[in-house]
Tab-separated table of C-alpha atoms in Angstrom:
chain	number	residue	atom	x	y	z
A	1	UNK	CA	-0.280	-4.321	5.526
A	2	UNK	CA	-0.813	-4.016	1.784
A	3	UNK	CA	2.481	-2.906	0.272
A	4	UNK	CA	3.114	-1.686	-3.260
A	5	UNK	CA	4.192	-4.683	-5.338
A	6	UNK	CA	2.794	-7.176	-2.838
A	7	UNK	CA	-0.550	-8.976	-2.878
A	8	UNK	CA	-3.728	-8.005	-1.129
A	9	UNK	CA	-4.901	-10.374	1.589
A	10	UNK	CA	-8.212	-11.910	2.548
A	11	UNK	CA	-8.651	-13.653	5.866
A	12	UNK	CA	-11.568	-16.074	5.565
A	13	UNK	CA	-14.312	-15.214	8.025
A	14	UNK	CA	-14.582	-18.884	9.024
A	15	UNK	CA	-11.031	-18.788	10.383
A	16	UNK	CA	-11.451	-15.333	11.931
A	17	UNK	CA	-14.561	-16.493	13.806
A	18	UNK	CA	-12.732	-19.686	14.803
A	19	UNK	CA	-9.841	-17.691	16.281
A	20	UNK	CA	-12.183	-15.442	18.297
A	21	UNK	CA	-14.295	-18.353	19.560
A	22	UNK	CA	-11.156	-20.276	20.530
A	23	UNK	CA	-9.911	-17.297	22.539
A	24	UNK	CA	-13.225	-16.956	24.388
A	25	UNK	CA	-13.505	-20.691	25.083
A	26	UNK	CA	-10.093	-20.601	26.765
A	27	UNK	CA	-11.227	-17.861	29.136
A	28	UNK	CA	-10.399	-14.788	27.073
A	29	UNK	CA	-12.492	-11.723	27.797
A	30	UNK	CA	-11.458	-8.977	25.371
A	31	UNK	CA	-10.928	-9.170	21.606
A	32	UNK	CA	-9.361	-6.366	19.553
A	33	UNK	CA	-10.217	-6.568	15.854
A	34	UNK	CA	-7.530	-5.071	13.676
A	35	UNK	CA	-9.217	-3.697	11.628
A	36	UNK	CA	-12.993	-3.676	12.067
A	37	UNK	CA	-13.375	-0.605	9.870
A	38	UNK	CA	-10.795	-0.163	7.133
A	39	UNK	CA	-9.321	3.250	6.394
A	40	UNK	CA	-7.157	5.337	4.086
A	41	UNK	CA	-3.651	6.741	4.526
A	42	UNK	CA	-4.213	10.165	2.968
A	43	UNK	CA	-1.361	12.514	2.173
A	44	UNK	CA	2.079	11.137	2.983
A	45	UNK	CA	0.935	9.397	6.171
A	46	UNK	CA	1.365	5.848	4.810
A	47	UNK	CA	4.356	4.277	6.522
A	48	UNK	CA	6.116	1.016	6.070
A	49	UNK	CA	7.846	1.897	3.838
A	50	UNK	CA	6.014	0.892	0.621
A	51	UNK	CA	2.602	0.788	2.329
A	52	UNK	CA	-0.346	1.656	0.076
A	53	UNK	CA	-2.850	4.410	0.802
A	54	UNK	CA	-5.499	1.711	1.235
A	55	UNK	CA	-5.673	0.472	4.824
A	56	UNK	CA	-8.700	-1.670	4.079
A	57	UNK	CA	-7.489	-4.845	5.794
A	58	UNK	CA	-10.357	-6.907	4.342
A	59	UNK	CA	-12.310	-5.507	7.290
A	60	UNK	CA	-16.019	-6.100	8.030
A	61	UNK	CA	-16.559	-2.427	7.159
A	62	UNK	CA	-14.374	-1.502	4.220
A	63	UNK	CA	-12.219	1.524	3.481
A	64	UNK	CA	-15.203	3.300	1.910
A	65	UNK	CA	-17.559	2.685	4.839
A	66	UNK	CA	-19.486	-0.114	3.115
A	67	UNK	CA	-20.375	-3.392	4.820
A	68	UNK	CA	-18.369	-6.374	3.593
A	69	UNK	CA	-20.332	-9.601	3.596
A	70	UNK	CA	-20.278	-12.315	4.805
A	71	UNK	CA	-17.660	-11.077	7.263
A	72	UNK	CA	-19.888	-8.445	8.887
A	73	UNK	CA	-22.933	-10.637	9.523
A	74	UNK	CA	-20.994	-13.780	10.444
A	75	UNK	CA	-19.088	-11.928	13.171
A	76	UNK	CA	-22.323	-10.271	14.278
A	77	UNK	CA	-23.847	-13.729	14.773
A	78	UNK	CA	-20.715	-14.867	16.622
A	79	UNK	CA	-20.956	-11.933	19.027
A	80	UNK	CA	-24.646	-12.643	19.583
A	81	UNK	CA	-23.866	-16.281	20.426
A	82	UNK	CA	-21.128	-15.291	22.884
A	83	UNK	CA	-23.493	-12.786	24.503
A	84	UNK	CA	-25.971	-15.625	25.125
A	85	UNK	CA	-23.204	-17.393	27.090
A	86	UNK	CA	-22.513	-14.322	29.229
A	87	UNK	CA	-23.762	-15.583	32.591
A	88	UNK	CA	-21.754	-18.796	32.462
A	89	UNK	CA	-18.630	-17.161	30.998
A	90	UNK	CA	-18.460	-14.504	33.724
A	91	UNK	CA	-19.009	-16.887	36.623
A	92	UNK	CA	-16.751	-19.854	35.935
A	93	UNK	CA	-13.549	-21.078	34.379
A	94	UNK	CA	-13.740	-23.662	31.588
A	95	UNK	CA	-13.681	-27.364	32.299
A	96	UNK	CA	-12.108	-29.233	29.366
A	97	UNK	CA	-13.633	-32.524	28.231
A	98	UNK	CA	-11.804	-34.644	25.631
A	99	UNK	CA	-14.240	-35.798	22.941
A	100	UNK	CA	-11.754	-37.355	20.489
A	101	UNK	CA	-8.280	-37.082	18.995
A	102	UNK	CA	-8.910	-33.552	17.686
A	103	UNK	CA	-12.177	-32.751	19.480
A	104	UNK	CA	-12.725	-31.027	22.831
A	105	UNK	CA	-15.491	-29.420	24.845
A	106	UNK	CA	-14.850	-26.325	26.941
A	107	UNK	CA	-17.667	-26.245	29.462
A	108	UNK	CA	-18.576	-23.215	31.598
A	109	UNK	CA	-20.913	-24.107	34.455
A	110	UNK	CA	-21.830	-21.678	37.242
A	111	UNK	CA	-23.362	-22.364	40.646
A	112	UNK	CA	-26.410	-20.326	39.689
A	113	UNK	CA	-27.189	-22.884	37.010
A	114	UNK	CA	-25.791	-21.221	33.935
A	115	UNK	CA	-24.109	-23.575	31.467
A	116	UNK	CA	-22.379	-22.911	28.136
A	117	UNK	CA	-20.199	-25.127	25.999
A	118	UNK	CA	-17.796	-24.673	23.096
A	119	UNK	CA	-17.307	-27.848	21.030
A	120	UNK	CA	-14.145	-27.703	18.904
A	121	UNK	CA	-12.738	-29.787	16.058
A	122	UNK	CA	-9.094	-28.967	15.301
A	123	UNK	CA	-8.768	-31.523	12.503
A	124	UNK	CA	-7.572	-29.885	9.270
A	125	UNK	CA	-8.878	-32.623	6.984
A	126	UNK	CA	-12.093	-34.196	8.190
A	127	UNK	CA	-15.369	-33.444	9.938
A	128	UNK	CA	-16.223	-35.185	13.205
A	129	UNK	CA	-19.217	-36.671	15.002
A	130	UNK	CA	-19.017	-36.324	18.777
A	131	UNK	CA	-21.176	-37.139	21.777
A	132	UNK	CA	-21.570	-34.516	24.482
A	133	UNK	CA	-24.075	-34.668	27.365
A	134	UNK	CA	-25.588	-37.755	25.748
A	135	UNK	CA	-26.337	-35.829	22.570
A	136	UNK	CA	-24.715	-36.165	19.133
A	137	UNK	CA	-23.133	-33.256	17.271
A	138	UNK	CA	-21.551	-32.844	13.840
A	139	UNK	CA	-18.460	-30.633	13.884
A	140	UNK	CA	-17.022	-29.401	10.565
A	141	UNK	CA	-13.239	-29.451	10.323
A	142	UNK	CA	-11.414	-26.513	11.906
A	143	UNK	CA	-14.533	-25.192	13.614
A	144	UNK	CA	-16.121	-24.432	16.973
A	145	UNK	CA	-19.808	-24.809	17.831
A	146	UNK	CA	-21.292	-22.611	20.563
A	147	UNK	CA	-23.986	-24.032	22.870
A	148	UNK	CA	-25.274	-21.302	25.240
A	149	UNK	CA	-27.330	-23.870	27.189
A	150	UNK	CA	-24.908	-26.811	26.802
A	151	UNK	CA	-27.477	-28.470	24.536
A	152	UNK	CA	-28.431	-26.456	21.456
A	153	UNK	CA	-25.970	-25.199	18.842
A	154	UNK	CA	-26.692	-21.568	17.949
A	155	UNK	CA	-23.517	-20.908	15.967
A	156	UNK	CA	-20.730	-22.766	14.204
A	157	UNK	CA	-17.680	-20.837	13.030
A	158	UNK	CA	-17.424	-22.729	9.705
A	159	UNK	CA	-21.096	-22.420	8.713
A	160	UNK	CA	-21.639	-19.086	7.000
A	161	UNK	CA	-25.250	-18.192	6.311
A	162	UNK	CA	-24.802	-14.780	4.696
A	163	UNK	CA	-24.397	-14.158	0.992
A	164	UNK	CA	-21.087	-12.733	-0.160
A	165	UNK	CA	-21.054	-9.096	-1.217
A	166	UNK	CA	-19.610	-8.312	-4.617
A	167	UNK	CA	-17.811	-5.004	-5.049
A	168	UNK	CA	-18.138	-3.073	-8.282
A	169	UNK	CA	-16.166	0.017	-9.259
A	170	UNK	CA	-18.630	1.623	-11.649
A	171	UNK	CA	-17.674	4.413	-14.075
A	172	UNK	CA	-19.371	7.771	-13.608
A	173	UNK	CA	-20.271	10.249	-16.317
A	174	UNK	CA	-17.757	12.736	-14.931
A	175	UNK	CA	-15.520	14.385	-17.529
A	176	UNK	CA	-12.080	15.567	-16.471
A	177	UNK	CA	-11.390	18.643	-18.600
A	178	UNK	CA	-9.089	21.594	-19.280
A	179	UNK	CA	-5.848	19.662	-18.906
A	180	UNK	CA	-2.648	21.649	-18.429
A	181	UNK	CA	0.888	20.437	-17.773
A	182	UNK	CA	4.181	21.516	-16.283
A	183	UNK	CA	7.513	19.694	-16.553
A	184	UNK	CA	10.150	19.744	-13.840
A	185	UNK	CA	13.341	21.261	-15.290
A	186	UNK	CA	16.061	18.723	-14.548
A	187	UNK	CA	18.708	21.032	-16.029
A	188	UNK	CA	18.063	23.689	-13.383
A	189	UNK	CA	18.471	21.380	-10.384
A	190	UNK	CA	22.175	22.075	-9.869
A	191	UNK	CA	21.664	25.829	-10.231
A	192	UNK	CA	18.984	25.800	-7.517
A	193	UNK	CA	20.757	23.399	-5.164
A	194	UNK	CA	20.604	24.273	-1.503
A	195	UNK	CA	24.007	22.862	-0.580
A	196	UNK	CA	27.157	21.261	-2.018
A	197	UNK	CA	29.444	18.935	-0.063
A	198	UNK	CA	31.930	16.161	-0.707
A	199	UNK	CA	30.337	12.743	-0.493
A	200	UNK	CA	26.877	11.257	-0.222
A	201	UNK	CA	24.510	12.236	2.573
A	202	UNK	CA	21.599	10.339	4.130
A	203	UNK	CA	18.305	11.549	2.710
A	204	UNK	CA	16.114	11.999	5.785
A	205	UNK	CA	18.769	14.055	7.578
A	206	UNK	CA	18.489	16.590	4.746
A	207	UNK	CA	14.792	16.542	3.856
A	208	UNK	CA	13.531	16.229	7.448
A	209	UNK	CA	10.579	14.489	5.781
A	210	UNK	CA	9.364	17.746	4.245
A	211	UNK	CA	9.347	15.971	0.874
A	212	UNK	CA	9.610	12.465	-0.548
A	213	UNK	CA	12.226	13.741	-2.985
A	214	UNK	CA	15.920	14.643	-2.798
A	215	UNK	CA	18.171	15.485	-5.737
A	216	UNK	CA	21.796	14.282	-5.737
A	217	UNK	CA	23.796	15.952	-8.543
A	218	UNK	CA	27.433	15.743	-9.608
A	219	UNK	CA	29.410	16.263	-12.815
A	220	UNK	CA	31.940	14.194	-14.755
A	221	UNK	CA	34.419	15.626	-17.255
A	222	UNK	CA	35.201	13.340	-20.181
A	223	UNK	CA	38.358	13.794	-22.250
A	224	UNK	CA	37.912	13.664	-26.022
A	225	UNK	CA	40.748	11.107	-26.118
A	226	UNK	CA	38.790	8.426	-24.245
A	227	UNK	CA	38.757	5.226	-26.276
A	228	UNK	CA	35.088	4.468	-25.555
A	229	UNK	CA	34.174	7.579	-27.566
A	230	UNK	CA	36.084	6.315	-30.617
A	231	UNK	CA	34.576	2.857	-30.295
A	232	UNK	CA	31.071	4.206	-29.786
A	233	UNK	CA	30.558	2.015	-26.725
A	234	UNK	CA	28.632	3.173	-23.651
A	235	UNK	CA	29.899	3.435	-20.126
A	236	UNK	CA	28.269	1.626	-17.217
A	237	UNK	CA	26.977	3.489	-14.172
A	238	UNK	CA	26.372	1.542	-10.951
A	239	UNK	CA	24.664	3.009	-7.879
A	240	UNK	CA	24.156	1.399	-4.496
A	241	UNK	CA	21.286	2.851	-2.510
A	242	UNK	CA	19.421	2.314	0.736
A	243	UNK	CA	16.137	2.959	-1.078
A	244	UNK	CA	13.400	3.407	-1.630
A	245	UNK	CA	13.600	4.396	-5.300
A	246	UNK	CA	15.702	6.439	-7.722
A	247	UNK	CA	15.375	8.029	-11.140
A	248	UNK	CA	18.716	8.643	-12.861
A	249	UNK	CA	19.156	11.532	-15.311
A	250	UNK	CA	22.182	11.969	-17.573
A	251	UNK	CA	22.489	15.477	-18.975
A	252	UNK	CA	18.798	16.074	-18.300
A	253	UNK	CA	17.515	12.867	-19.915
A	254	UNK	CA	16.024	9.982	-17.947
A	255	UNK	CA	18.443	7.069	-18.103
A	256	UNK	CA	16.476	4.633	-15.948
A	257	UNK	CA	14.763	3.942	-12.648
A	258	UNK	CA	15.113	1.369	-9.892
A	259	UNK	CA	13.120	0.569	-6.778
A	260	UNK	CA	13.402	-1.475	-3.643
A	261	UNK	CA	10.632	-3.581	-2.161
A	262	UNK	CA	9.168	-4.224	1.264
A	263	UNK	CA	11.363	-7.332	1.512
A	264	UNK	CA	14.499	-5.833	-0.085
A	265	UNK	CA	14.691	-2.141	0.608
A	266	UNK	CA	18.331	-1.687	-0.363
A	267	UNK	CA	19.000	-2.151	-4.069
A	268	UNK	CA	21.422	-1.336	-6.871
A	269	UNK	CA	21.089	0.442	-10.210
A	270	UNK	CA	23.359	-0.652	-13.053
A	271	UNK	CA	22.888	0.605	-16.598
A	272	UNK	CA	24.801	1.639	-19.692
A	273	UNK	CA	24.900	5.404	-20.203
A	274	UNK	CA	26.180	7.702	-22.928
A	275	UNK	CA	28.471	10.598	-22.045
A	276	UNK	CA	29.941	13.188	-24.405
A	277	UNK	CA	33.319	14.977	-24.384
A	278	UNK	CA	33.449	17.744	-21.830
A	279	UNK	CA	31.249	18.288	-18.795
A	280	UNK	CA	28.426	15.806	-18.097
A	281	UNK	CA	25.831	16.158	-15.370
A	282	UNK	CA	24.556	13.134	-13.413
A	283	UNK	CA	21.400	13.822	-11.384
A	284	UNK	CA	19.795	11.215	-9.146
A	285	UNK	CA	16.288	11.840	-7.837
A	286	UNK	CA	16.005	9.737	-4.680
A	287	UNK	CA	12.481	8.894	-3.513
A	288	UNK	CA	11.086	7.925	-0.150
A	289	UNK	CA	7.950	5.737	-0.243
A	290	UNK	CA	6.864	6.172	3.374
A	291	UNK	CA	8.939	5.939	6.525
A	292	UNK	CA	9.286	3.084	9.040
A	293	UNK	CA	6.380	2.996	11.469
A	294	UNK	CA	6.997	-0.176	13.460
A	295	UNK	CA	9.913	-1.901	15.149
A	296	UNK	CA	13.004	-0.783	17.076
A	297	UNK	CA	16.026	1.400	16.291
A	298	UNK	CA	14.497	3.911	13.912
A	299	UNK	CA	17.708	5.941	14.260
A	300	UNK	CA	19.682	3.242	12.433
A	301	UNK	CA	17.413	3.074	9.388
A	302	UNK	CA	18.642	5.169	6.507
A	303	UNK	CA	17.369	6.000	3.037
A	304	UNK	CA	18.746	7.688	-0.041
A	305	UNK	CA	21.842	7.152	-2.163
A	306	UNK	CA	24.462	5.706	0.170
A	307	UNK	CA	26.950	4.632	-2.483
A	308	UNK	CA	29.273	3.681	-3.857
A	309	UNK	CA	28.484	5.382	-7.178
A	310	UNK	CA	30.931	4.097	-9.801
A	311	UNK	CA	31.478	4.737	-13.506
A	312	UNK	CA	32.901	1.734	-15.403
A	313	UNK	CA	34.501	1.682	-18.860
A	314	UNK	CA	36.904	4.623	-18.869
A	315	UNK	CA	40.512	4.171	-19.985
A	316	UNK	CA	41.566	4.404	-16.351
A	317	UNK	CA	39.207	1.523	-15.555
A	318	UNK	CA	36.579	2.700	-13.113
A	319	UNK	CA	35.930	6.086	-11.597
A	320	UNK	CA	34.445	6.235	-8.102
A	321	UNK	CA	32.151	9.258	-7.879
A	322	UNK	CA	31.175	8.664	-4.254
A	323	UNK	CA	33.468	11.273	-2.713
A	324	UNK	CA	33.172	13.890	-5.417
A	325	UNK	CA	31.354	17.136	-4.779
A	326	UNK	CA	27.600	16.502	-4.763
A	327	UNK	CA	24.927	19.179	-4.861
A	328	UNK	CA	21.686	18.617	-2.970
A	329	UNK	CA	18.212	20.022	-3.492
A	330	UNK	CA	15.214	19.094	-1.359
A	331	UNK	CA	11.939	18.522	-3.155
A	332	UNK	CA	10.602	19.574	-6.530
A	333	UNK	CA	9.886	22.957	-8.047
A	334	UNK	CA	6.220	22.008	-8.250
A	335	UNK	CA	6.225	21.337	-4.502
A	336	UNK	CA	7.957	24.638	-3.787
A	337	UNK	CA	5.258	26.396	-5.843
A	338	UNK	CA	2.561	24.401	-4.015
A	339	UNK	CA	1.037	23.229	-7.276
A	340	UNK	CA	-1.229	20.814	-5.436
A	341	UNK	CA	-3.181	23.732	-3.953
A	342	UNK	CA	-5.876	25.432	-6.055
A	343	UNK	CA	-5.028	28.724	-4.321
A	344	UNK	CA	-1.321	28.707	-5.141
A	345	UNK	CA	0.221	31.429	-7.266
A	346	UNK	CA	2.996	29.509	-8.983
A	347	UNK	CA	6.029	31.130	-10.546
A	348	UNK	CA	5.655	28.785	-13.513
A	349	UNK	CA	3.335	28.760	-16.500
A	350	UNK	CA	1.085	25.780	-17.065
A	351	UNK	CA	0.991	24.601	-20.684
A	352	UNK	CA	-2.212	23.737	-22.462
A	353	UNK	CA	-2.095	21.005	-25.077
A	354	UNK	CA	-2.871	17.468	-26.087
A	355	UNK	CA	-2.206	14.770	-23.492
A	356	UNK	CA	-1.313	12.348	-26.280
A	357	UNK	CA	2.036	14.089	-26.790
A	358	UNK	CA	2.928	13.755	-23.118
A	359	UNK	CA	2.594	9.999	-22.632
A	360	UNK	CA	5.491	8.420	-20.768
A	361	UNK	CA	7.156	11.770	-20.053
A	362	UNK	CA	8.801	11.679	-16.607
A	363	UNK	CA	8.492	14.285	-13.849
A	364	UNK	CA	5.329	15.846	-15.243
A	365	UNK	CA	2.625	17.766	-13.373
A	366	UNK	CA	-0.939	17.605	-14.663
A	367	UNK	CA	-3.837	19.884	-13.755
A	368	UNK	CA	-7.502	19.581	-14.697
A	369	UNK	CA	-11.026	20.218	-13.402
A	370	UNK	CA	-14.151	18.113	-12.924
A	371	UNK	CA	-17.652	18.374	-11.492
A	372	UNK	CA	-18.733	16.143	-8.626
A	373	UNK	CA	-20.880	13.151	-9.617
A	374	UNK	CA	-24.411	13.042	-8.244
A	375	UNK	CA	-25.600	10.758	-5.469
A	376	UNK	CA	-23.895	9.747	-2.259
A	377	UNK	CA	-22.050	6.569	-3.292
A	378	UNK	CA	-18.383	6.434	-2.209
A	379	UNK	CA	-15.928	7.630	-4.870
A	380	UNK	CA	-12.449	6.688	-6.032
A	381	UNK	CA	-9.947	7.624	-8.724
A	382	UNK	CA	-8.854	4.973	-11.201
A	383	UNK	CA	-5.107	5.519	-11.685
A	384	UNK	CA	-4.371	2.348	-13.662
A	385	UNK	CA	-3.160	4.320	-16.679
A	386	UNK	CA	-0.426	6.069	-14.706
A	387	UNK	CA	2.949	4.993	-13.280
A	388	UNK	CA	3.940	6.407	-9.899
A	389	UNK	CA	3.408	9.704	-8.144
A	390	UNK	CA	1.000	11.720	-5.999
A	391	UNK	CA	-2.519	13.171	-6.375
A	392	UNK	CA	-4.322	16.214	-4.946
A	393	UNK	CA	-8.000	17.194	-5.153
A	394	UNK	CA	-8.886	20.746	-4.181
A	395	UNK	CA	-5.566	20.917	-2.379
A	396	UNK	CA	-6.202	17.767	-0.323
A	397	UNK	CA	-3.640	15.007	-0.873
A	398	UNK	CA	-5.081	11.610	-1.772
A	399	UNK	CA	-1.580	10.226	-1.273
A	400	UNK	CA	0.984	8.253	-3.207
A	401	UNK	CA	-0.124	6.094	-6.119
A	402	UNK	CA	1.920	3.371	-7.775
A	403	UNK	CA	0.579	0.893	-10.321
A	404	UNK	CA	3.348	-1.677	-9.850
A	405	UNK	CA	2.088	-5.227	-10.459
A	406	UNK	CA	1.360	-7.704	-7.695
A	407	UNK	CA	3.939	-10.347	-6.873
A	408	UNK	CA	2.170	-13.045	-4.903
A	409	UNK	CA	0.651	-16.512	-4.799
A	410	UNK	CA	-3.003	-16.269	-5.801
A	411	UNK	CA	-3.502	-20.029	-6.226
A	412	UNK	CA	-6.383	-20.362	-3.775
A	413	UNK	CA	-7.657	-19.713	-0.282
A	414	UNK	CA	-8.857	-22.187	2.322
A	415	UNK	CA	-10.181	-21.184	5.718
A	416	UNK	CA	-8.710	-24.336	7.266
A	417	UNK	CA	-5.600	-23.916	9.426
A	418	UNK	CA	-4.077	-20.956	11.183
A	419	UNK	CA	-3.952	-17.867	8.979
A	420	UNK	CA	-0.484	-16.831	7.825
A	421	UNK	CA	0.752	-14.053	5.569
A	422	UNK	CA	1.569	-16.619	2.885
A	423	UNK	CA	-2.112	-17.570	2.563
A	424	UNK	CA	-5.060	-16.109	0.679
A	425	UNK	CA	-3.406	-13.695	-1.735
A	426	UNK	CA	-5.452	-11.958	-4.406
A	427	UNK	CA	-4.902	-9.344	-7.092
A	428	UNK	CA	-2.109	-11.139	-8.971
A	429	UNK	CA	-1.600	-9.836	-12.492
A	430	UNK	CA	-2.800	-6.331	-11.691
A	431	UNK	CA	-1.562	-3.393	-9.630
A	432	UNK	CA	-1.563	-3.713	-5.838
A	433	UNK	CA	-3.831	-0.672	-5.794
A	434	UNK	CA	-5.753	0.679	-8.756
A	435	UNK	CA	-8.421	2.793	-7.019
A	436	UNK	CA	-7.739	5.648	-4.601
A	437	UNK	CA	-10.418	6.819	-2.180
A	438	UNK	CA	-11.847	10.321	-2.775
A	439	UNK	CA	-13.953	11.538	0.186
A	440	UNK	CA	-17.060	13.354	-1.003
A	441	UNK	CA	-16.477	15.916	1.763
A	442	UNK	CA	-13.494	17.155	-0.254
A	443	UNK	CA	-15.615	17.970	-3.303
A	444	UNK	CA	-17.566	21.007	-4.455
A	445	UNK	CA	-20.536	20.670	-6.816
A	446	UNK	CA	-18.531	22.075	-9.737
A	447	UNK	CA	-14.988	22.825	-10.843
A	448	UNK	CA	-12.979	20.630	-8.516
A	449	UNK	CA	-9.256	20.911	-9.157
A	450	UNK	CA	-7.244	17.756	-9.834
A	451	UNK	CA	-3.433	17.863	-9.725
A	452	UNK	CA	-1.264	14.835	-10.471
A	453	UNK	CA	2.503	14.549	-10.258
A	454	UNK	CA	3.768	11.646	-12.380
A	455	UNK	CA	7.350	10.480	-11.823
A	456	UNK	CA	7.808	7.887	-14.548
A	457	UNK	CA	5.242	8.476	-17.273
A	458	UNK	CA	1.634	7.568	-17.917
A	459	UNK	CA	-1.523	8.399	-19.831
A	460	UNK	CA	-3.423	11.018	-17.834
A	461	UNK	CA	-6.363	10.821	-20.256
A	462	UNK	CA	-7.203	7.418	-18.711
A	463	UNK	CA	-7.655	8.836	-15.205
A	464	UNK	CA	-11.321	8.538	-14.234
A	465	UNK	CA	-13.710	8.980	-11.309
A	466	UNK	CA	-15.571	5.808	-10.309
A	467	UNK	CA	-18.130	5.002	-7.630
A	468	UNK	CA	-17.988	1.987	-5.352
A	469	UNK	CA	-21.091	-0.176	-5.156
A	470	UNK	CA	-21.749	-3.492	-3.433
A	471	UNK	CA	-24.135	-6.259	-4.445
A	472	UNK	CA	-24.663	-9.757	-3.111
A	473	UNK	CA	-24.037	-13.049	-4.855
A	474	UNK	CA	-26.879	-15.505	-4.479
């Protein structure tokens, strides 16, 4: 899977064809390609957690329905070669002939006269010359040659004859206009809370997955005699959480954010905060980034703020807030008002104004309109100017976006050797996912509504509609 913060993967078609041919030569009869046609996790269907909306998988047919070369044609030629061996494959088991230290022949020979051979070279470093049926063959390293008549090579897994397709995300002339905004009111969260209990509760048990978001809110009273106030030094707030992300607000102001990763889902938040004499409100917006979708014991996997939550630096030393009274509120006001839908009648007023004044403002909803670009090329939204959040077009959810940078090893990619997840990374230095698929079936000719919820802060003026084109490199 492609996960936010992780690299994207490419499996070389030479190795993919090698793996399929090796399976067939050993008597295999059914191959499941995962995936042959890439897809998109629209809405909140992406699991994981931390899985991107793109389920492209470097597939022969990509997420947008376009053919990816040379993968598509090379596998097509492989299938054609295997089909030519059909009679022999279905009527006999393979007879293995040793041709060298790393070289073998798997020979299928039926009583009706059919004969097919697979000549393999498992050497990772060097090509080989072999003799089979009194004929000489050159076998590239880590490859299999297919001989449907046990004489003539019609396909070799390492010899790719198709030009590589080059993907371009091309700007359109579409203008996104009539921007309006709405800011979530952090101050009102406690007033609108649905429940108050002592201690910290697991997130999914409260939200029932009706929203990615759950507010945890408590208050701290600070005496005017506290020495840290006289010294002008901040306190330190530490939060232990099961993930997947949190935004921490002190008296309505964003203090900081922290996120887990696919590899380390539980994480801690530690930061200096400023409190004033009297009552102070601490609000934690806990975020789910998809739910587990594979593996055992789902019932033991928890998310949300699990604690402890501790305040350090008071005269009494540290103050454990874990078992204080906490108020809980599921979701956001914008979700409750169904702001993503163009037919909603919200109880809030959108504000018109310049986007320049709203850069980097957290928990902001944006609304605008655009006309559909002409043609029938696949479309996407470029979200590289934003931080993290969700997008809707005409009420349809594109899904979660997150422009977190790739952490991977993009040093190179060789087809030689068994493919592993540590191989063939790409995208380092940029976001895991920059473009988000927009099906044309969702669009009207004019006045399509675009709604964006931005958690952290971004520049909505940089959002654009692009079209996906493919060309071939000669």
